[in-house]
Tab-separated table of C-alpha atoms in Angstrom:
chain	number	residue	atom	x	y	z
A	1	MET	CA	54.512	-61.585	-48.775
A	2	GLU	CA	54.825	-59.877	-45.378
A	3	MET	CA	51.661	-59.408	-43.341
A	4	ASP	CA	51.737	-55.595	-43.277
A	5	LYS	CA	52.292	-55.396	-47.006
A	6	TYR	CA	49.445	-57.846	-47.641
A	7	LEU	CA	47.066	-55.882	-45.414
A	8	ASP	CA	48.093	-52.580	-46.996
A	9	MET	CA	47.186	-53.961	-50.402
A	10	VAL	CA	43.806	-55.195	-49.127
A	11	SER	CA	42.996	-51.909	-47.392
A	12	ALA	CA	43.947	-49.889	-50.478
A	13	GLN	CA	40.982	-51.451	-52.310
A	14	ILE	CA	38.382	-50.574	-49.610
A	15	ARG	CA	37.039	-47.030	-49.845
A	16	ASP	CA	34.896	-46.807	-46.718
A	17	ASN	CA	37.017	-45.883	-43.677
A	18	ARG	CA	35.063	-47.956	-41.134
A	19	ALA	CA	34.852	-50.986	-43.370
A	20	ARG	CA	38.561	-50.689	-44.104
A	21	ALA	CA	39.613	-50.487	-40.456
A	22	MET	CA	37.373	-53.343	-39.384
A	23	ALA	CA	38.328	-55.620	-42.268
A	24	VAL	CA	42.051	-55.039	-41.727
A	25	LYS	CA	41.764	-55.733	-37.999
A	26	GLU	CA	39.889	-58.983	-38.512
A	27	LEU	CA	42.159	-60.133	-41.333
A	28	ARG	CA	45.214	-59.376	-39.197
A	29	ASP	CA	43.811	-61.450	-36.310
A	30	HIS	CA	43.063	-64.308	-38.688
A	31	MET	CA	46.517	-64.198	-40.232
A	32	GLU	CA	48.129	-64.112	-36.779
A	33	ASP	CA	46.219	-67.266	-35.861
A	34	GLN	CA	47.250	-68.925	-39.124
A	35	ALA	CA	50.874	-67.926	-38.554
A	36	ALA	CA	50.767	-69.293	-34.998
A	37	ALA	CA	49.458	-72.605	-36.344
A	38	CYS	CA	52.258	-72.729	-38.890
A	39	GLU	CA	54.857	-71.982	-36.208
A	40	ALA	CA	53.460	-74.873	-34.173
A	41	GLU	CA	54.206	-77.112	-37.161
A	42	GLY	CA	57.907	-76.118	-37.023
A	43	MET	CA	58.158	-73.042	-39.266
A	44	THR	CA	60.082	-69.958	-38.259
A	45	ARG	CA	58.142	-66.769	-37.528
A	46	GLU	CA	59.073	-65.227	-40.891
A	47	GLU	CA	58.143	-68.363	-42.801
A	48	ALA	CA	54.872	-68.687	-40.879
A	49	VAL	CA	53.827	-65.113	-41.672
A	50	ARG	CA	54.600	-65.547	-45.373
A	51	GLU	CA	52.651	-68.811	-45.412
A	52	ALA	CA	49.649	-67.167	-43.694
A	53	ALA	CA	49.648	-64.392	-46.301
A	54	ARG	CA	49.972	-66.913	-49.125
A	55	GLN	CA	47.032	-68.934	-47.829
A	56	MET	CA	44.849	-65.820	-47.812
A	57	GLY	CA	45.330	-65.581	-51.586
A	58	ASP	CA	45.530	-62.517	-53.803
A	59	PRO	CA	45.126	-59.346	-51.650
A	60	VAL	CA	43.790	-57.192	-54.482
A	61	THR	CA	41.033	-59.697	-55.283
A	62	ALA	CA	39.987	-59.971	-51.636
A	63	GLY	CA	40.115	-56.177	-51.166
A	64	VAL	CA	38.056	-55.444	-54.277
A	65	GLU	CA	35.418	-57.953	-53.219
A	66	LEU	CA	35.218	-56.491	-49.716
A	67	ASP	CA	34.906	-53.010	-51.215
A	68	ARG	CA	32.081	-54.172	-53.464
A	69	ILE	CA	30.205	-55.673	-50.543
A	70	HIS	CA	30.758	-52.914	-47.993
A	71	ARG	CA	29.693	-49.925	-50.034
A	72	PRO	CA	26.765	-47.536	-49.507
A	73	LYS	CA	23.819	-48.714	-51.566
A	74	MET	CA	20.873	-46.410	-52.130
A	75	GLU	CA	17.417	-47.806	-51.368
A	76	TRP	CA	15.865	-46.496	-54.591
A	77	ARG	CA	12.496	-48.153	-54.099
A	78	LEU	CA	11.893	-46.245	-50.880
A	79	PHE	CA	13.202	-43.052	-52.463
A	80	PHE	CA	10.692	-43.319	-55.323
A	81	TRP	CA	7.894	-44.191	-52.890
A	82	ILE	CA	8.627	-40.923	-51.088
A	83	LEU	CA	8.743	-38.920	-54.326
A	84	ALA	CA	5.446	-40.450	-55.462
A	85	PHE	CA	3.735	-39.606	-52.172
A	86	SER	CA	5.158	-36.080	-52.284
A	87	ILE	CA	3.634	-35.499	-55.713
A	88	LEU	CA	0.353	-37.155	-54.706
A	89	GLY	CA	0.149	-35.013	-51.573
A	90	LEU	CA	0.651	-31.763	-53.471
A	91	PHE	CA	-1.858	-32.833	-56.127
A	92	LEU	CA	-4.513	-33.641	-53.536
A	93	GLN	CA	-3.868	-30.379	-51.700
A	94	TYR	CA	-4.376	-28.462	-54.927
A	95	VAL	CA	-7.501	-30.333	-56.010
A	96	CYS	CA	-9.148	-30.544	-52.596
A	97	PHE	CA	-8.091	-27.342	-50.914
A	98	TYR	CA	-6.661	-24.700	-53.235
A	99	GLY	CA	-8.361	-25.478	-56.521
A	100	ILE	CA	-11.994	-25.306	-55.433
A	101	GLY	CA	-12.738	-21.624	-55.782
A	102	GLN	CA	-10.411	-20.573	-52.953
A	103	ALA	CA	-12.757	-21.861	-50.259
A	104	GLY	CA	-12.311	-20.287	-46.862
A	105	GLY	CA	-10.272	-17.383	-48.254
A	106	ASN	CA	-7.297	-19.535	-49.234
A	107	THR	CA	-5.134	-18.380	-52.124
A	108	MET	CA	-2.680	-20.080	-54.412
A	109	GLU	CA	0.086	-18.359	-52.492
A	110	TYR	CA	-0.215	-21.012	-49.785
A	111	PHE	CA	0.027	-23.816	-52.326
A	112	VAL	CA	3.157	-22.292	-53.853
A	113	ARG	CA	4.661	-22.042	-50.372
A	114	GLN	CA	3.904	-25.690	-49.688
A	115	CYS	CA	5.604	-26.634	-52.959
A	116	TRP	CA	8.721	-24.825	-51.768
A	117	TYR	CA	8.475	-26.471	-48.335
A	118	THR	CA	8.249	-29.879	-50.036
A	119	LEU	CA	11.239	-29.221	-52.300
A	120	SER	CA	13.237	-27.971	-49.305
A	121	GLY	CA	12.244	-31.086	-47.372
A	122	ILE	CA	13.404	-33.345	-50.191
A	123	GLY	CA	16.716	-31.479	-50.184
A	124	ILE	CA	17.075	-32.003	-46.428
A	125	MET	CA	16.169	-35.675	-46.871
A	126	ALA	CA	18.872	-36.101	-49.518
A	127	ALA	CA	21.480	-34.425	-47.297
A	128	VAL	CA	20.574	-36.562	-44.267
A	129	CYS	CA	20.604	-39.679	-46.451
A	130	LEU	CA	24.276	-39.063	-47.271
A	131	TRP	CA	25.033	-38.668	-43.570
A	132	ASP	CA	26.232	-41.741	-41.647
A	133	TYR	CA	23.434	-42.543	-39.223
A	134	SER	CA	25.754	-44.569	-36.936
A	135	ILE	CA	26.780	-41.259	-35.367
A	136	LEU	CA	23.515	-41.606	-33.405
A	137	GLY	CA	25.305	-44.218	-31.295
A	138	LYS	CA	28.306	-41.972	-30.589
A	139	HIS	CA	27.855	-39.590	-27.633
A	140	PRO	CA	24.036	-39.735	-27.764
A	141	GLU	CA	23.726	-38.267	-24.255
A	142	LEU	CA	25.618	-35.173	-25.396
A	143	SER	CA	23.459	-34.908	-28.516
A	144	GLY	CA	20.273	-35.322	-26.483
A	145	THR	CA	21.406	-32.737	-23.946
A	146	CYS	CA	22.212	-30.229	-26.680
A	147	PHE	CA	18.919	-30.902	-28.456
A	148	LEU	CA	16.720	-30.477	-25.385
A	149	GLY	CA	18.945	-27.697	-24.063
A	150	ILE	CA	18.562	-25.597	-27.201
A	151	ILE	CA	14.778	-25.926	-27.018
A	152	GLY	CA	14.775	-25.087	-23.312
A	153	ILE	CA	17.143	-22.127	-23.573
A	154	SER	CA	15.232	-20.747	-26.546
A	155	GLY	CA	12.075	-20.652	-24.465
A	156	VAL	CA	13.531	-19.458	-21.171
A	157	SER	CA	15.637	-16.731	-22.804
A	158	GLY	CA	12.602	-15.187	-24.476
A	159	ILE	CA	14.282	-14.889	-27.882
A	160	LEU	CA	11.318	-16.675	-29.474
A	161	PRO	CA	7.803	-15.229	-29.636
A	162	MET	CA	5.367	-16.909	-27.260
A	163	MET	CA	1.929	-18.111	-28.360
A	164	ASN	CA	-0.803	-18.924	-25.836
A	165	GLY	CA	1.694	-19.396	-23.025
A	166	GLY	CA	4.053	-21.680	-24.946
A	167	TYR	CA	5.845	-22.402	-28.198
A	168	PRO	CA	3.501	-24.810	-30.009
A	169	TYR	CA	5.220	-24.225	-33.347
A	170	LEU	CA	8.249	-26.104	-31.926
A	171	LYS	CA	6.210	-29.232	-31.209
A	172	CYS	CA	7.284	-31.024	-34.403
A	173	LEU	CA	10.933	-30.744	-33.372
A	174	MET	CA	10.286	-33.280	-30.611
A	175	TYR	CA	9.844	-35.867	-33.357
A	176	LEU	CA	13.602	-35.658	-33.881
A	177	PHE	CA	14.125	-36.892	-30.323
A	178	VAL	CA	13.030	-40.380	-31.443
A	179	PRO	CA	16.185	-41.255	-33.458
A	180	LEU	CA	18.297	-39.611	-30.747
A	181	TYR	CA	16.638	-41.862	-28.182
A	182	ALA	CA	17.563	-44.907	-30.265
A	183	GLY	CA	21.189	-43.877	-29.790
A	184	ILE	CA	20.632	-43.413	-26.033
A	185	LEU	CA	19.210	-46.934	-25.741
A	186	TYR	CA	22.094	-48.311	-27.798
A	187	SER	CA	24.711	-46.607	-25.604
A	188	ASN	CA	23.158	-48.059	-22.424
A	189	ARG	CA	23.100	-51.679	-23.567
A	190	GLY	CA	24.743	-54.068	-21.126
A	191	LYS	CA	24.495	-51.608	-18.194
A	192	GLY	CA	21.799	-53.513	-16.335
A	193	TYR	CA	19.231	-51.709	-14.209
A	194	LEU	CA	21.388	-48.585	-14.280
A	195	GLY	CA	21.068	-48.445	-18.074
A	196	MET	CA	17.307	-48.968	-17.777
A	197	GLY	CA	17.092	-46.162	-15.240
A	198	ILE	CA	19.100	-43.748	-17.369
A	199	SER	CA	16.973	-44.525	-20.425
A	200	THR	CA	13.789	-43.967	-18.427
A	201	VAL	CA	15.012	-40.649	-17.026
A	202	TRP	CA	15.615	-39.381	-20.563
A	203	ILE	CA	11.928	-39.874	-21.407
A	204	GLY	CA	10.987	-37.947	-18.251
A	205	VAL	CA	13.362	-35.092	-19.066
A	206	ALA	CA	12.062	-34.856	-22.627
A	207	PHE	CA	8.485	-34.765	-21.349
A	208	GLY	CA	9.425	-32.034	-18.882
A	209	VAL	CA	10.909	-29.902	-21.658
A	210	ALA	CA	7.889	-30.520	-23.901
A	211	ALA	CA	5.316	-29.734	-21.213
A	212	GLY	CA	7.209	-26.927	-19.498
A	213	ILE	CA	8.730	-25.102	-22.468
A	214	ILE	CA	6.884	-25.984	-25.667
A	215	GLY	CA	3.502	-25.976	-23.944
A	216	GLY	CA	0.833	-26.066	-26.666
A	217	GLY	CA	0.689	-29.178	-28.804
A	218	ILE	CA	1.627	-31.477	-25.936
A	219	SER	CA	-0.310	-34.298	-27.603
A	220	VAL	CA	2.114	-34.121	-30.534
A	221	THR	CA	5.190	-34.410	-28.346
A	222	GLY	CA	3.288	-37.066	-26.418
A	223	ASP	CA	3.252	-39.141	-29.617
A	224	ALA	CA	7.044	-38.935	-29.834
A	225	LEU	CA	7.503	-39.909	-26.202
A	226	ALA	CA	4.962	-42.731	-26.513
A	227	VAL	CA	7.072	-44.119	-29.363
A	228	CYS	CA	10.195	-43.757	-27.191
A	229	THR	CA	8.414	-45.766	-24.489
A	230	VAL	CA	7.646	-48.544	-26.993
A	231	MET	CA	11.294	-48.477	-28.087
A	232	PHE	CA	12.397	-48.776	-24.452
A	233	PHE	CA	10.205	-51.855	-23.899
A	234	ALA	CA	11.490	-53.321	-27.179
A	235	ALA	CA	15.054	-52.901	-25.851
A	236	VAL	CA	14.036	-54.562	-22.587
A	237	GLY	CA	12.448	-57.426	-24.535
A	238	GLY	CA	15.638	-57.805	-26.568
A	239	GLU	CA	17.660	-57.871	-23.322
A	240	TRP	CA	19.774	-54.965	-24.492
A	241	PHE	CA	20.510	-53.976	-20.906
A	242	GLY	CA	21.584	-57.458	-19.866
A	243	VAL	CA	18.554	-57.800	-17.576
A	244	PRO	CA	16.410	-60.968	-17.925
A	245	ARG	CA	13.316	-60.233	-19.973
A	246	LYS	CA	10.704	-60.987	-17.289
A	247	LYS	CA	12.486	-59.012	-14.582
A	248	GLY	CA	13.071	-56.127	-16.978
A	249	PHE	CA	9.402	-55.980	-17.992
A	250	ALA	CA	8.301	-56.130	-14.362
A	251	ALA	CA	10.588	-53.286	-13.278
A	252	ALA	CA	9.796	-51.100	-16.297
A	253	GLY	CA	6.084	-51.802	-16.017
A	254	CYS	CA	5.983	-50.613	-12.413
A	255	VAL	CA	7.792	-47.371	-13.247
A	256	PHE	CA	5.669	-46.489	-16.271
A	257	ALA	CA	2.424	-47.514	-14.543
A	258	ALA	CA	3.261	-45.184	-11.648
A	259	ALA	CA	4.020	-42.381	-14.129
A	260	ALA	CA	0.672	-42.949	-15.900
A	261	VAL	CA	-1.237	-42.815	-12.605
A	262	LEU	CA	0.572	-39.607	-11.665
A	263	MET	CA	-0.304	-37.991	-15.007
A	264	ILE	CA	-3.978	-38.989	-14.739
A	265	ALA	CA	-4.163	-37.649	-11.187
A	266	ASN	CA	-2.814	-34.293	-12.392
A	267	LEU	CA	-5.185	-33.766	-15.317
A	268	LYS	CA	-6.347	-30.167	-15.529
A	269	GLY	CA	-9.935	-29.012	-15.697
A	270	TYR	CA	-9.978	-28.264	-19.409
A	271	GLN	CA	-8.443	-31.674	-20.164
A	272	ILE	CA	-11.166	-33.443	-18.197
A	273	ALA	CA	-13.757	-31.351	-20.048
A	274	ARG	CA	-12.304	-32.469	-23.367
A	275	LEU	CA	-12.532	-36.108	-22.310
A	276	GLN	CA	-16.154	-35.675	-21.314
A	277	ALA	CA	-16.962	-33.849	-24.551
A	278	PHE	CA	-15.295	-36.566	-26.623
A	279	PHE	CA	-17.510	-39.298	-25.200
A	280	HIS	CA	-20.651	-37.166	-24.866
A	281	PRO	CA	-20.380	-34.242	-27.312
A	282	GLU	CA	-24.132	-33.688	-27.277
A	283	ASP	CA	-23.933	-32.616	-23.624
A	284	PHE	CA	-21.309	-29.987	-24.451
A	285	ALA	CA	-22.603	-28.857	-27.848
A	286	GLN	CA	-22.050	-25.175	-27.133
A	287	THR	CA	-18.707	-25.463	-25.300
A	288	ALA	CA	-15.995	-28.117	-25.372
A	289	GLY	CA	-18.021	-30.472	-27.558
A	290	TYR	CA	-18.994	-28.008	-30.290
A	291	HIS	CA	-16.014	-28.629	-32.537
A	292	ILE	CA	-16.084	-32.422	-32.424
A	293	SER	CA	-19.876	-32.589	-32.772
A	294	GLN	CA	-19.720	-30.476	-35.950
A	295	ILE	CA	-16.946	-32.620	-37.421
A	296	ARG	CA	-18.895	-35.798	-36.723
A	297	LYS	CA	-21.968	-34.291	-38.417
A	298	ILE	CA	-19.855	-33.464	-41.494
A	299	ALA	CA	-18.405	-36.990	-41.544
A	300	SER	CA	-21.918	-38.441	-41.415
A	301	CYS	CA	-22.909	-36.432	-44.522
A	302	LEU	CA	-20.162	-37.724	-46.811
A	303	SER	CA	-21.061	-39.108	-50.212
A	304	PHE	CA	-19.362	-42.334	-51.236
A	305	ASN	CA	-18.388	-41.237	-54.755
A	306	GLN	CA	-19.375	-37.573	-55.155
A	307	ASN	CA	-18.679	-34.095	-53.828
A	308	SER	CA	-20.536	-33.437	-50.561
A	309	TYR	CA	-20.669	-29.625	-50.542
A	310	GLN	CA	-24.318	-29.550	-51.541
A	311	ILE	CA	-25.219	-31.898	-48.687
A	312	LEU	CA	-23.263	-29.765	-46.203
A	313	GLU	CA	-25.085	-26.677	-47.431
A	314	GLN	CA	-28.459	-28.367	-46.963
A	315	LYS	CA	-27.479	-29.386	-43.434
A	316	GLY	CA	-26.292	-25.871	-42.557
A	317	LEU	CA	-22.681	-27.010	-42.048
A	318	LEU	CA	-21.003	-25.212	-44.931
A	319	ASP	CA	-20.236	-21.975	-43.074
A	320	PHE	CA	-18.441	-23.906	-40.314
A	321	TRP	CA	-16.573	-26.090	-42.801
A	322	ASN	CA	-15.398	-23.275	-45.096
A	323	HIS	CA	-13.384	-21.669	-42.330
A	324	ALA	CA	-9.738	-21.902	-43.413
A	325	SER	CA	-8.373	-22.897	-39.986
A	326	ILE	CA	-10.870	-25.779	-39.836
A	327	GLN	CA	-9.978	-27.146	-43.255
A	328	ASN	CA	-6.235	-26.861	-42.593
A	329	GLN	CA	-6.583	-29.303	-39.683
A	330	TYR	CA	-8.792	-31.749	-41.582
A	331	MET	CA	-7.141	-32.409	-44.929
A	332	ILE	CA	-8.239	-36.070	-45.037
A	333	LEU	CA	-11.847	-35.115	-44.287
A	334	GLN	CA	-11.571	-32.304	-46.842
A	335	SER	CA	-10.526	-34.807	-49.507
A	336	ALA	CA	-13.519	-36.975	-48.588
A	337	VAL	CA	-15.805	-33.929	-48.917
A	338	VAL	CA	-14.407	-33.004	-52.346
A	339	LEU	CA	-13.579	-36.400	-53.886
A	340	GLY	CA	-15.902	-38.733	-52.067
A	341	LEU	CA	-15.280	-41.318	-49.386
A	342	ALA	CA	-14.216	-44.102	-51.787
A	343	LYS	CA	-11.217	-42.208	-53.206
A	344	THR	CA	-10.151	-41.092	-49.731
A	345	ILE	CA	-10.227	-44.701	-48.524
A	346	GLY	CA	-7.985	-45.537	-51.494
A	347	VAL	CA	-5.497	-42.845	-50.427
A	348	CYS	CA	-5.495	-44.195	-46.873
A	349	GLY	CA	-4.882	-47.667	-48.310
A	350	LEU	CA	-1.784	-46.383	-50.098
A	351	TYR	CA	-0.555	-44.946	-46.819
A	352	GLY	CA	-1.078	-48.355	-45.241
A	353	LEU	CA	1.007	-50.075	-47.929
A	354	PHE	CA	3.735	-47.454	-47.522
A	355	PHE	CA	4.025	-48.046	-43.783
A	356	LEU	CA	3.905	-51.819	-44.167
A	357	TYR	CA	6.879	-51.485	-46.501
A	358	LEU	CA	8.718	-49.272	-43.992
A	359	PHE	CA	8.097	-51.750	-41.156
A	360	PHE	CA	9.279	-54.599	-43.412
A	361	MET	CA	12.481	-52.681	-44.167
A	362	ALA	CA	13.042	-51.966	-40.472
A	363	ALA	CA	12.573	-55.651	-39.601
A	364	ARG	CA	15.218	-56.634	-42.176
A	365	GLU	CA	17.841	-54.316	-40.669
A	366	LYS	CA	20.490	-56.418	-38.897
A	367	ASN	CA	22.322	-53.643	-37.079
A	368	ARG	CA	20.618	-53.095	-33.721
A	369	LEU	CA	21.049	-49.322	-33.696
A	370	GLY	CA	19.741	-49.044	-37.255
A	371	ARG	CA	16.826	-51.372	-36.556
A	372	MET	CA	15.779	-49.467	-33.426
A	373	ALA	CA	16.072	-46.045	-35.100
A	374	ALA	CA	14.209	-47.259	-38.200
A	375	PHE	CA	11.481	-48.841	-36.095
A	376	GLY	CA	11.083	-45.676	-34.010
A	377	CYS	CA	10.907	-43.305	-36.999
A	378	THR	CA	8.471	-45.574	-38.859
A	379	LEU	CA	6.247	-46.078	-35.821
A	380	LEU	CA	6.140	-42.332	-35.198
A	381	LEU	CA	5.106	-41.511	-38.781
A	382	ALA	CA	2.540	-44.328	-38.782
A	383	LEU	CA	1.113	-43.264	-35.411
A	384	GLU	CA	0.804	-39.671	-36.573
A	385	THR	CA	-0.992	-40.787	-39.751
A	386	VAL	CA	-3.436	-43.123	-37.979
A	387	ARG	CA	-4.243	-40.546	-35.313
A	388	ASN	CA	-4.691	-37.815	-37.904
A	389	VAL	CA	-7.151	-39.923	-39.907
A	390	MET	CA	-9.082	-40.732	-36.733
A	391	TYR	CA	-9.047	-37.079	-35.671
A	392	ASN	CA	-10.373	-36.070	-39.086
A	393	PHE	CA	-13.473	-38.174	-38.518
A	394	GLY	CA	-13.993	-37.245	-34.873
A	395	LEU	CA	-12.604	-40.511	-33.537
A	396	ASP	CA	-9.564	-39.099	-31.709
A	397	LEU	CA	-9.561	-36.669	-28.837
A	398	SER	CA	-6.429	-34.636	-29.484
A	399	SER	CA	-5.051	-33.060	-32.649
A	400	THR	CA	-1.828	-34.023	-34.386
A	401	ALA	CA	0.861	-32.055	-36.162
A	402	GLY	CA	-0.532	-33.250	-39.484
A	403	ILE	CA	-0.220	-36.127	-41.876
A	404	PRO	CA	2.996	-36.800	-43.842
A	405	PHE	CA	2.998	-35.407	-47.404
A	406	PHE	CA	-0.563	-34.134	-47.105
A	407	SER	CA	-0.584	-31.376	-44.479
A	408	TYR	CA	0.314	-27.735	-44.933
A	409	GLY	CA	3.143	-26.320	-42.823
A	410	ARG	CA	6.841	-25.590	-43.005
A	411	LEU	CA	8.290	-27.087	-39.811
A	412	HIS	CA	6.151	-30.208	-39.953
A	413	THR	CA	7.045	-30.837	-43.598
A	414	LEU	CA	10.784	-30.388	-43.008
A	415	THR	CA	10.708	-32.604	-39.897
A	416	VAL	CA	8.926	-35.433	-41.728
A	417	TYR	CA	11.462	-35.372	-44.545
A	418	GLY	CA	14.264	-35.285	-41.972
A	419	LEU	CA	12.946	-38.538	-40.460
A	420	LEU	CA	12.636	-40.066	-43.926
A	421	GLY	CA	16.231	-39.043	-44.623
A	422	ILE	CA	17.331	-40.949	-41.508
A	423	LEU	CA	15.489	-44.029	-42.775
A	424	LEU	CA	17.217	-43.738	-46.155
A	425	SER	CA	20.587	-43.323	-44.425
A	426	ILE	CA	20.009	-46.485	-42.375
A	427	TYR	CA	19.148	-48.594	-45.411
A	428	ARG	CA	21.879	-46.980	-47.532
A	429	HIS	CA	24.555	-48.014	-45.016
A	430	ARG	CA	23.110	-51.466	-44.379
A	431	ASN	CA	26.272	-53.206	-45.614
A	432	LEU	CA	28.636	-50.886	-43.767
A	433	VAL	CA	27.575	-50.623	-40.138
A	434	TRP	CA	28.094	-53.569	-37.821
A	435	ASP	CA	27.305	-53.850	-34.139
A	436	ILE	CA	30.440	-55.554	-32.870
A	437	PRO	CA	33.569	-56.458	-34.817
A	438	ALA	CA	33.171	-60.199	-34.474
A	439	VAL	CA	35.271	-62.944	-35.987
A	440	ARG	CA	34.532	-66.630	-35.842
A	441	ARG	CA	36.818	-69.185	-37.371
A	442	GLY	CA	35.975	-72.758	-38.130
A	443	THR	CA	37.578	-75.842	-39.573
A	444	ASP	CA	36.759	-74.617	-43.078
A	445	GLY	CA	39.437	-71.932	-42.840
A	446	GLY	CA	36.895	-69.102	-43.093
A	447	VAL	CA	37.152	-65.757	-41.374
A	448	LYS	CA	33.869	-63.997	-40.544
A	449	ILE	CA	33.794	-60.217	-40.884
A	450	GLY	CA	30.448	-58.651	-40.066
A	451	ASN	CA	27.877	-60.625	-42.048
A	452	TYR	CA	30.360	-62.063	-44.558
A	453	VAL	CA	32.929	-64.853	-44.671
A	454	ILE	CA	36.197	-64.941	-46.581
A	455	ARG	CA	36.843	-68.599	-47.210
A	456	VAL	CA	40.261	-69.960	-48.115
A	457	GLU	CA	39.997	-73.232	-50.000
A	458	LYS	CA	43.143	-75.282	-49.532
A	459	ASP	CA	44.791	-77.431	-52.122
A	460	GLU	CA	46.152	-80.379	-50.150
A	461	LYS	CA	48.943	-81.067	-52.663
A	462	LEU	CA	50.282	-77.532	-52.794
A	463	SER	CA	49.328	-76.451	-49.263
A	464	SER	CA	48.179	-73.181	-50.720
A	465	GLY	CA	44.861	-71.492	-51.078
A	466	THR	CA	42.837	-69.098	-53.204
A	467	ALA	CA	41.203	-66.145	-51.481
A	468	GLY	CA	38.392	-64.024	-52.838
A	469	GLN	CA	35.471	-66.358	-52.245
A	470	VAL	CA	33.366	-63.982	-50.142
A	471	THR	CA	29.952	-65.261	-49.155
A	472	LYS	CA	27.106	-63.800	-47.096
A	473	VAL	CA	26.003	-65.687	-43.981
């Protein structure tokens, strides 16, 4: 059989375009090497090509096996984890916030809205899951420019309503910069100190947009950029940029240390007051420390197994706690007030198991772009959850956008499900996306494509082979 005809038959069995192109290229290279070896033994070019195709074995069998291996595969366990947490979150919101006599003036209308937000988020997650995440590594600078540009233009143009000198309702959108930044890091690999510099500048630009345009909720966007910083150091540690690890850490450490000193030196008066109130709320009980001192008093009154409303009433804290805006920010603390501390600790334990599973999945990802994006998205969601729990008990200085699955809000809910959709897309395409089309051939006659080897087992008597033995390495 001629080489082109053989490869056409193989490619006809592979449905994914990228897998097809890569497999055909690597098989062609392997067959060319085999043909060259046959020519060296005295065969003509035509005979050598036919012999190379014959040694590869049946093309349909090889193509079908490659198609089976390199096919999107849904990560159903993660999908059902997400569905279970979605249902649990809505149930706890109803029991702890909306189903307790409409405390704080809340009505069932808000619960119905959150149900719709959750269903919409699941729809967005499903759509993103079907999307090929590897596009993050294609033109990421253009994507990042468009993303930050749209936010900046929206604010400067005045087409959006301003709140308290900024656009705090846009703060959750900065979470989406994390997977984009994974693509930026991936595109700068091998560029040395220049690539490190470009990657660092992107964090600075994103911070400038967040602080200068979004304004309120800077701590939320700070979470996203803190995760980007961790991702940058992870890339340096993995020598993505081609810079030795120690030199890369030293250079990056100097830059980020200087940036931290500059930020501390430019803290504003109200920010310093918040820091003082956090460590000594009793000295600012009527000003900056009032809020956190009241929350800490409520946390100290919690019952381990029972509802704590009666205790709060006895302590004179119920009027403060029943304010709707207070409860909306403290859903974890609200669950502890209604259900007791023991059940709330159990819920937090489930969150911990969920994030351990996500980190385990990210660690298993072999594609560098997918691993970095998965790590960034998981770290961001975990950081938000940990900080929110700490904030709920007066142990964190600044507020967060909320806690995944459990907080009320449209944009936050949709953004969280968007990040989860990216995670599902990464794991769904695990067998499709490879970093570099690499082929390594050994004395066993195998050709390596991605993470798999097609091995041709020769029959010494017939000088022929049987293809189709595809094994993972």
